[in-house]
C-alpha atoms as an extended CHARMM CRD file, in Angstrom:
* protein
*
       186  EXT
         1         1  MET       CA             13.7010000000      -30.6190000000      -44.2420000000  PROA      1               0.0000000000
         2         2  ASP       CA             15.7180000000      -33.1070000000      -44.1530000000  PROA      2               0.0000000000
         3         3  LYS       CA             18.1320000000      -33.6100000000      -41.2820000000  PROA      3               0.0000000000
         4         4  PHE       CA             20.8520000000      -35.5990000000      -40.8600000000  PROA      4               0.0000000000
         5         5  LEU       CA             22.3940000000      -36.4230000000      -37.7400000000  PROA      5               0.0000000000
         6         6  ASP       CA             25.7880000000      -38.1080000000      -39.0230000000  PROA      6               0.0000000000
         7         7  LYS       CA             25.4820000000      -41.0520000000      -36.7370000000  PROA      7               0.0000000000
         8         8  PHE       CA             26.6150000000      -44.5270000000      -37.0980000000  PROA      8               0.0000000000
         9         9  ASP       CA             25.8560000000      -45.9230000000      -33.7840000000  PROA      9               0.0000000000
        10        10  PRO       CA             22.2190000000      -44.2240000000      -33.2140000000  PROA      10              0.0000000000
        11        11  SER       CA             20.7710000000      -45.2350000000      -29.2310000000  PROA      11              0.0000000000
        12        12  ILE       CA             17.2000000000      -47.1550000000      -29.8290000000  PROA      12              0.0000000000
        13        13  SER       CA             16.6390000000      -43.6200000000      -28.9640000000  PROA      13              0.0000000000
        14        14  GLU       CA             17.4200000000      -42.0670000000      -31.9190000000  PROA      14              0.0000000000
        15        15  VAL       CA             16.1620000000      -45.2390000000      -34.2580000000  PROA      15              0.0000000000
        16        16  LYS       CA             12.4960000000      -44.7330000000      -33.3340000000  PROA      16              0.0000000000
        17        17  ASP       CA             12.4160000000      -40.4370000000      -32.7480000000  PROA      17              0.0000000000
        18        18  TRP       CA             14.0370000000      -41.3610000000      -36.6380000000  PROA      18              0.0000000000
        19        19  ALA       CA             11.9750000000      -44.2300000000      -37.3660000000  PROA      19              0.0000000000
        20        20  TYR       CA              8.9630000000      -41.4500000000      -37.0910000000  PROA      20              0.0000000000
        21        21  ASP       CA             10.4900000000      -38.1930000000      -39.2740000000  PROA      21              0.0000000000
        22        22  GLU       CA              9.8200000000      -38.6000000000      -42.4770000000  PROA      22              0.0000000000
        23        23  ASN       CA             12.9090000000      -36.0130000000      -42.8990000000  PROA      23              0.0000000000
        24        24  LEU       CA             14.7510000000      -37.2960000000      -40.0440000000  PROA      24              0.0000000000
        25        25  TYR       CA             18.0440000000      -39.3400000000      -41.4400000000  PROA      25              0.0000000000
        26        26  PHE       CA             21.3680000000      -41.4150000000      -39.5570000000  PROA      26              0.0000000000
        27        27  ILE       CA             23.6270000000      -40.5120000000      -42.2600000000  PROA      27              0.0000000000
        28        28  GLU       CA             22.6180000000      -38.6290000000      -46.6320000000  PROA      28              0.0000000000
        29        29  GLN       CA             24.1270000000      -42.5660000000      -48.5960000000  PROA      29              0.0000000000
        30        30  ASP       CA             23.4470000000      -46.3690000000      -47.7930000000  PROA      30              0.0000000000
        31        31  GLU       CA             21.9240000000      -44.9970000000      -44.0290000000  PROA      31              0.0000000000
        32        32  ASP       CA             19.9610000000      -49.0930000000      -43.9160000000  PROA      32              0.0000000000
        33        33  LEU       CA             23.6970000000      -50.2290000000      -43.2080000000  PROA      33              0.0000000000
        34        34  VAL       CA             23.5300000000      -48.1160000000      -39.7810000000  PROA      34              0.0000000000
        35        35  LEU       CA             20.9400000000      -50.5600000000      -38.9470000000  PROA      35              0.0000000000
        36        36  HSD       CA             22.0130000000      -54.0870000000      -40.2200000000  PROA      36              0.0000000000
        37        37  SER       CA             22.9010000000      -54.3080000000      -36.5780000000  PROA      37              0.0000000000
        38        38  THR       CA             21.8550000000      -57.7300000000      -33.4480000000  PROA      38              0.0000000000
        39        39  LYS       CA             21.2430000000      -54.9830000000      -31.1290000000  PROA      39              0.0000000000
        40        40  TYR       CA             18.0230000000      -52.5570000000      -33.4690000000  PROA      40              0.0000000000
        41        41  ILE       CA             16.4720000000      -55.7720000000      -34.3740000000  PROA      41              0.0000000000
        42        42  THR       CA             14.0060000000      -56.0280000000      -31.1480000000  PROA      42              0.0000000000
        43        43  ALA       CA             12.8120000000      -52.2320000000      -32.5750000000  PROA      43              0.0000000000
        44        44  LEU       CA             12.7080000000      -52.7030000000      -35.7220000000  PROA      44              0.0000000000
        45        45  MET       CA             10.4840000000      -55.3940000000      -35.9280000000  PROA      45              0.0000000000
        46        46  GLU       CA              8.8840000000      -53.1870000000      -33.3130000000  PROA      46              0.0000000000
        47        47  LEU       CA              8.9190000000      -50.2450000000      -35.4880000000  PROA      47              0.0000000000
        48        48  ALA       CA              7.8710000000      -52.9960000000      -38.5910000000  PROA      48              0.0000000000
        49        49  SER       CA              5.2120000000      -53.9090000000      -37.5530000000  PROA      49              0.0000000000
        50        50  ASP       CA              3.7200000000      -50.3400000000      -35.5740000000  PROA      50              0.0000000000
        51        51  PRO       CA              0.5410000000      -49.3100000000      -38.7440000000  PROA      51              0.0000000000
        52        52  ASN       CA              1.3300000000      -45.6200000000      -37.7310000000  PROA      52              0.0000000000
        53        53  CYS       CA              5.1590000000      -45.6330000000      -38.3850000000  PROA      53              0.0000000000
        54        54  PRO       CA              6.2280000000      -43.8830000000      -42.1540000000  PROA      54              0.0000000000
        55        55  LYS       CA              9.1160000000      -46.3290000000      -41.8440000000  PROA      55              0.0000000000
        56        56  GLY       CA              8.2610000000      -49.3870000000      -40.5630000000  PROA      56              0.0000000000
        57        57  ASP       CA              8.0310000000      -51.0190000000      -44.5590000000  PROA      57              0.0000000000
        58        58  TYR       CA             11.6260000000      -49.8100000000      -44.4780000000  PROA      58              0.0000000000
        59        59  CYS       CA             12.6850000000      -51.1240000000      -40.7900000000  PROA      59              0.0000000000
        60        60  LEU       CA             11.1550000000      -53.6990000000      -42.1350000000  PROA      60              0.0000000000
        61        61  SER       CA             13.7220000000      -54.5930000000      -45.8490000000  PROA      61              0.0000000000
        62        62  ILE       CA             16.6020000000      -53.4120000000      -43.7390000000  PROA      62              0.0000000000
        63        63  LEU       CA             15.4680000000      -56.9320000000      -41.2380000000  PROA      63              0.0000000000
        64        64  SER       CA             14.3720000000      -58.0950000000      -44.3420000000  PROA      64              0.0000000000
        65        65  TYR       CA             18.3320000000      -57.3670000000      -45.8520000000  PROA      65              0.0000000000
        66        66  TYR       CA             20.7070000000      -58.5640000000      -42.6910000000  PROA      66              0.0000000000
        67        67  SER       CA             18.7670000000      -61.2800000000      -42.1190000000  PROA      67              0.0000000000
        68        68  GLN       CA             19.7890000000      -61.8010000000      -45.5350000000  PROA      68              0.0000000000
        69        69  ILE       CA             23.3240000000      -60.9630000000      -44.9570000000  PROA      69              0.0000000000
        70        70  LEU       CA             23.6070000000      -63.1300000000      -41.4420000000  PROA      70              0.0000000000
        71        71  LEU       CA             22.2440000000      -66.2770000000      -43.8110000000  PROA      71              0.0000000000
        72        72  ALA       CA             23.2890000000      -66.1520000000      -46.6120000000  PROA      72              0.0000000000
        73        73  LYS       CA             26.6860000000      -66.2450000000      -45.2440000000  PROA      73              0.0000000000
        74        74  ARG       CA             25.4080000000      -68.1430000000      -42.3450000000  PROA      74              0.0000000000
        75        75  LEU       CA             26.9510000000      -65.6130000000      -40.3460000000  PROA      75              0.0000000000
        76        76  VAL       CA             26.3970000000      -68.2860000000      -37.2750000000  PROA      76              0.0000000000
        77        77  ASP       CA             27.6570000000      -66.4540000000      -34.1580000000  PROA      77              0.0000000000
        78        78  GLU       CA             25.3740000000      -63.2590000000      -35.4500000000  PROA      78              0.0000000000
        79        79  VAL       CA             22.4570000000      -65.6580000000      -36.4010000000  PROA      79              0.0000000000
        80        80  ILE       CA             22.2230000000      -66.4740000000      -32.6750000000  PROA      80              0.0000000000
        81        81  LYS       CA             22.3170000000      -63.4390000000      -31.5110000000  PROA      81              0.0000000000
        82        82  ALA       CA             19.1570000000      -63.1470000000      -33.7900000000  PROA      82              0.0000000000
        83        83  ARG       CA             17.4510000000      -65.9550000000      -33.0750000000  PROA      83              0.0000000000
        84        84  GLN       CA             18.0460000000      -65.5520000000      -29.3650000000  PROA      84              0.0000000000
        85        85  GLN       CA             16.7040000000      -61.3090000000      -29.6480000000  PROA      85              0.0000000000
        86        86  MET       CA             13.3330000000      -62.4300000000      -32.6050000000  PROA      86              0.0000000000
        87        87  LEU       CA             12.5860000000      -65.0620000000      -29.9930000000  PROA      87              0.0000000000
        88        88  GLU       CA             12.6060000000      -63.4110000000      -26.4730000000  PROA      88              0.0000000000
        89        89  TYR       CA             10.4300000000      -60.9240000000      -28.5090000000  PROA      89              0.0000000000
        90        90  ASN       CA              7.2680000000      -60.5130000000      -26.8800000000  PROA      90              0.0000000000
        91        91  LEU       CA              5.0370000000      -57.2480000000      -28.1490000000  PROA      91              0.0000000000
        92        92  PRO       CA              2.5430000000      -58.4330000000      -31.4260000000  PROA      92              0.0000000000
        93        93  LEU       CA              3.5640000000      -58.4710000000      -34.3890000000  PROA      93              0.0000000000
        94        94  ILE       CA              1.5010000000      -57.6560000000      -37.7320000000  PROA      94              0.0000000000
        95        95  GLY       CA              1.4540000000      -60.6260000000      -40.8250000000  PROA      95              0.0000000000
        96        96  LYS       CA              4.9840000000      -59.8310000000      -42.9910000000  PROA      96              0.0000000000
        97        97  VAL       CA              6.7410000000      -59.0250000000      -39.7350000000  PROA      97              0.0000000000
        98        98  GLN       CA              5.9300000000      -62.6760000000      -38.3010000000  PROA      98              0.0000000000
        99        99  LYS       CA              6.4580000000      -63.4510000000      -42.0750000000  PROA      99              0.0000000000
       100       100  TRP       CA              9.9070000000      -63.3230000000      -42.6560000000  PROA      100             0.0000000000
       101       101  ARG       CA             10.6480000000      -63.7950000000      -38.8810000000  PROA      101             0.0000000000
       102       102  THR       CA              8.9020000000      -67.4860000000      -39.6410000000  PROA      102             0.0000000000
       103       103  ASP       CA             10.8340000000      -68.4460000000      -42.5360000000  PROA      103             0.0000000000
       104       104  PHE       CA             13.9750000000      -66.0600000000      -40.9410000000  PROA      104             0.0000000000
       105       105  LEU       CA             14.1490000000      -68.7860000000      -38.3420000000  PROA      105             0.0000000000
       106       106  ASN       CA             12.8790000000      -71.5870000000      -40.5430000000  PROA      106             0.0000000000
       107       107  LEU       CA             16.5120000000      -71.1640000000      -42.0060000000  PROA      107             0.0000000000
       108       108  VAL       CA             18.4040000000      -70.8110000000      -38.6050000000  PROA      108             0.0000000000
       109       109  ASP       CA             16.4040000000      -74.8340000000      -38.3270000000  PROA      109             0.0000000000
       110       110  LEU       CA             17.5690000000      -75.9990000000      -40.7850000000  PROA      110             0.0000000000
       111       111  ILE       CA             21.9430000000      -74.0370000000      -40.5630000000  PROA      111             0.0000000000
       112       112  SER       CA             21.1740000000      -75.9180000000      -36.1380000000  PROA      112             0.0000000000
       113       113  ASN       CA             19.4560000000      -79.3200000000      -37.6410000000  PROA      113             0.0000000000
       114       114  PRO       CA             20.3210000000      -80.7030000000      -41.2360000000  PROA      114             0.0000000000
       115       115  ARG       CA             18.5090000000      -82.0630000000      -42.8510000000  PROA      115             0.0000000000
       116       116  PRO       CA             18.2430000000      -83.9690000000      -46.6320000000  PROA      116             0.0000000000
       117       117  ILE       CA             15.3510000000      -81.6510000000      -48.7250000000  PROA      117             0.0000000000
       118       118  ASP       CA             13.4140000000      -81.7090000000      -51.9480000000  PROA      118             0.0000000000
       119       119  GLU       CA             14.6050000000      -79.2590000000      -55.3500000000  PROA      119             0.0000000000
       120       120  ILE       CA             10.6900000000      -77.3150000000      -54.3210000000  PROA      120             0.0000000000
       121       121  GLU       CA             11.8220000000      -76.4020000000      -51.3660000000  PROA      121             0.0000000000
       122       122  ALA       CA             16.1120000000      -75.6040000000      -52.7300000000  PROA      122             0.0000000000
       123       123  ASP       CA             14.6640000000      -73.4370000000      -54.3770000000  PROA      123             0.0000000000
       124       124  GLN       CA             12.1790000000      -71.3040000000      -51.9710000000  PROA      124             0.0000000000
       125       125  ILE       CA             15.8010000000      -71.4400000000      -49.7260000000  PROA      125             0.0000000000
       126       126  ALA       CA             17.7650000000      -69.6920000000      -52.9250000000  PROA      126             0.0000000000
       127       127  ARG       CA             15.1140000000      -67.7170000000      -53.7360000000  PROA      127             0.0000000000
       128       128  GLN       CA             15.3380000000      -66.1470000000      -49.9200000000  PROA      128             0.0000000000
       129       129  LEU       CA             18.0000000000      -66.0790000000      -49.1570000000  PROA      129             0.0000000000
       130       130  ILE       CA             19.5800000000      -63.6010000000      -52.2590000000  PROA      130             0.0000000000
       131       131  VAL       CA             17.3070000000      -62.3520000000      -53.9930000000  PROA      131             0.0000000000
       132       132  GLY       CA             13.7350000000      -62.0620000000      -50.4520000000  PROA      132             0.0000000000
       133       133  ASP       CA             10.8660000000      -59.7830000000      -50.6180000000  PROA      133             0.0000000000
       134       134  TYR       CA             13.0680000000      -56.3190000000      -51.0980000000  PROA      134             0.0000000000
       135       135  ARG       CA             15.9840000000      -56.0930000000      -53.9150000000  PROA      135             0.0000000000
       136       136  ILE       CA             15.4700000000      -55.9650000000      -56.9080000000  PROA      136             0.0000000000
       137       137  LEU       CA             18.2020000000      -58.9990000000      -58.5480000000  PROA      137             0.0000000000
       138       138  GLU       CA             16.7640000000      -61.0000000000      -62.0490000000  PROA      138             0.0000000000
       139       139  PHE       CA             16.5230000000      -64.6400000000      -60.1310000000  PROA      139             0.0000000000
       140       140  LYS       CA             17.3470000000      -68.1660000000      -62.1810000000  PROA      140             0.0000000000
       141       141  LYS       CA             18.3330000000      -72.1680000000      -61.1800000000  PROA      141             0.0000000000
       142       142  LEU       CA             22.0590000000      -72.1850000000      -63.3700000000  PROA      142             0.0000000000
       143       143  GLY       CA             20.5480000000      -76.3290000000      -63.2320000000  PROA      143             0.0000000000
       144       144  ILE       CA             21.8240000000      -78.9130000000      -61.1580000000  PROA      144             0.0000000000
       145       145  LEU       CA             26.4210000000      -79.5830000000      -60.1240000000  PROA      145             0.0000000000
       146       146  HSD       CA             28.0690000000      -83.0000000000      -59.8390000000  PROA      146             0.0000000000
       147       147  PHE       CA             27.0100000000      -83.9500000000      -55.6920000000  PROA      147             0.0000000000
       148       148  GLY       CA             22.9900000000      -82.3650000000      -57.1220000000  PROA      148             0.0000000000
       149       149  ILE       CA             24.2430000000      -79.2580000000      -55.9130000000  PROA      149             0.0000000000
       150       150  PHE       CA             22.0330000000      -76.7160000000      -56.9190000000  PROA      150             0.0000000000
       151       151  GLU       CA             22.9120000000      -73.4070000000      -58.4130000000  PROA      151             0.0000000000
       152       152  TYR       CA             21.4840000000      -70.0730000000      -58.3530000000  PROA      152             0.0000000000
       153       153  SER       CA             21.9890000000      -66.8650000000      -59.4060000000  PROA      153             0.0000000000
       154       154  ALA       CA             20.6610000000      -63.1210000000      -59.0240000000  PROA      154             0.0000000000
       155       155  SER       CA             22.1630000000      -60.3250000000      -61.4200000000  PROA      155             0.0000000000
       156       156  ALA       CA             21.2770000000      -57.0690000000      -61.7330000000  PROA      156             0.0000000000
       157       157  ILE       CA             23.5560000000      -54.4200000000      -63.8970000000  PROA      157             0.0000000000
       158       158  ASN       CA             27.2440000000      -55.2320000000      -63.3310000000  PROA      158             0.0000000000
       159       159  TYR       CA             26.7930000000      -57.0040000000      -60.1870000000  PROA      159             0.0000000000
       160       160  ILE       CA             25.7410000000      -61.2460000000      -59.6060000000  PROA      160             0.0000000000
       161       161  GLU       CA             25.6580000000      -63.4150000000      -56.7480000000  PROA      161             0.0000000000
       162       162  TYR       CA             25.4360000000      -66.9470000000      -57.0350000000  PROA      162             0.0000000000
       163       163  LEU       CA             24.3380000000      -69.4760000000      -54.0040000000  PROA      163             0.0000000000
       164       164  TYR       CA             24.9030000000      -73.3630000000      -53.9410000000  PROA      164             0.0000000000
       165       165  ILE       CA             22.8120000000      -75.2270000000      -52.4420000000  PROA      165             0.0000000000
       166       166  ASN       CA             23.2280000000      -79.1600000000      -51.5280000000  PROA      166             0.0000000000
       167       167  PRO       CA             19.2420000000      -80.4830000000      -51.6190000000  PROA      167             0.0000000000
       168       168  LYS       CA             21.2660000000      -84.4480000000      -48.6930000000  PROA      168             0.0000000000
       169       169  THR       CA             21.8600000000      -81.8400000000      -46.1300000000  PROA      169             0.0000000000
       170       170  ALA       CA             20.4080000000      -78.1520000000      -46.7500000000  PROA      170             0.0000000000
       171       171  ASN       CA             23.5040000000      -76.8690000000      -46.5390000000  PROA      171             0.0000000000
       172       172  TRP       CA             24.7480000000      -73.6650000000      -49.0990000000  PROA      172             0.0000000000
       173       173  LYS       CA             27.1280000000      -71.0530000000      -49.9690000000  PROA      173             0.0000000000
       174       174  LEU       CA             27.0040000000      -68.2120000000      -51.6290000000  PROA      174             0.0000000000
       175       175  SER       CA             29.5250000000      -66.6420000000      -53.8040000000  PROA      175             0.0000000000
       176       176  LYS       CA             29.1980000000      -63.1840000000      -55.1100000000  PROA      176             0.0000000000
       177       177  PHE       CA             30.6820000000      -62.1810000000      -58.7290000000  PROA      177             0.0000000000
       178       178  ASN       CA             32.3170000000      -65.4060000000      -59.7270000000  PROA      178             0.0000000000
       179       179  ARG       CA             30.7720000000      -69.0450000000      -59.6860000000  PROA      179             0.0000000000
       180       180  LEU       CA             32.7580000000      -71.7460000000      -57.2390000000  PROA      180             0.0000000000
       181       181  SER       CA             34.8680000000      -73.9830000000      -59.2250000000  PROA      181             0.0000000000
       182       182  ASP       CA             35.4980000000      -76.6570000000      -55.7760000000  PROA      182             0.0000000000
       183       183  ILE       CA             31.1790000000      -77.3130000000      -54.7490000000  PROA      183             0.0000000000
       184       184  SER       CA             32.3390000000      -80.5680000000      -52.9620000000  PROA      184             0.0000000000
       185       185  GLU       CA             32.0520000000      -79.4090000000      -49.0100000000  PROA      185             0.0000000000
       186       186  ILE       CA             28.6900000000      -77.9510000000      -49.4320000000  PROA      186             0.0000000000
C-alpha cells in the first residue's frame, strides 16, 4: 500500500528510507522536484550507486535532471555548491553515476574556463543540457545563426526549449517556449 509523507523538505534519513521503500512517496505528484536541492546530491549519488536500492535509477534520473537545470540556466552559485559536494564525495560510484558526475564536472569546467569548441562538441553539450539520458524530448539542431551561434531545440507536445551555444566561448543560453531575438551577448 502506498504511503505519502507529505514532505517538501525531507531529512537525509527520510530520503534514504524513501529510496529503499518502493511504496513510500514524499508527495503525490512531482515528488522528484522535492529532491532538487544541492543538499541531497551526495545522498542521491550514494543511493544511485547502490545496486540493492530499488529506486537507484530514479535517484540518478533526479540527479541528472536537477543538474541539467542548474547548468542550462547557468545557476552559478548552485553549480559551485554541487561541484564541491561531488568533489568531496569519496564513496564508490557505479559506471553510469560516474559518467553523470564526469559530464557535469566537464560542463562546470566550461563555465569556469571558457574555450572554443567545435560543432561536434557543441552538439553533444546541447543534447546533454536539454535532453540528457532521462528526458523524452525530440532533439533538433536548427542551424547556425549570425555570429556563428548554434541553435537547438528540444520539444514535446505543447512544450519546447531553445538552446544557443557560441562555439567561440562555449557559452550557452536557454530559452523556454520562445526563440531569442538577441543572441549577440551569448
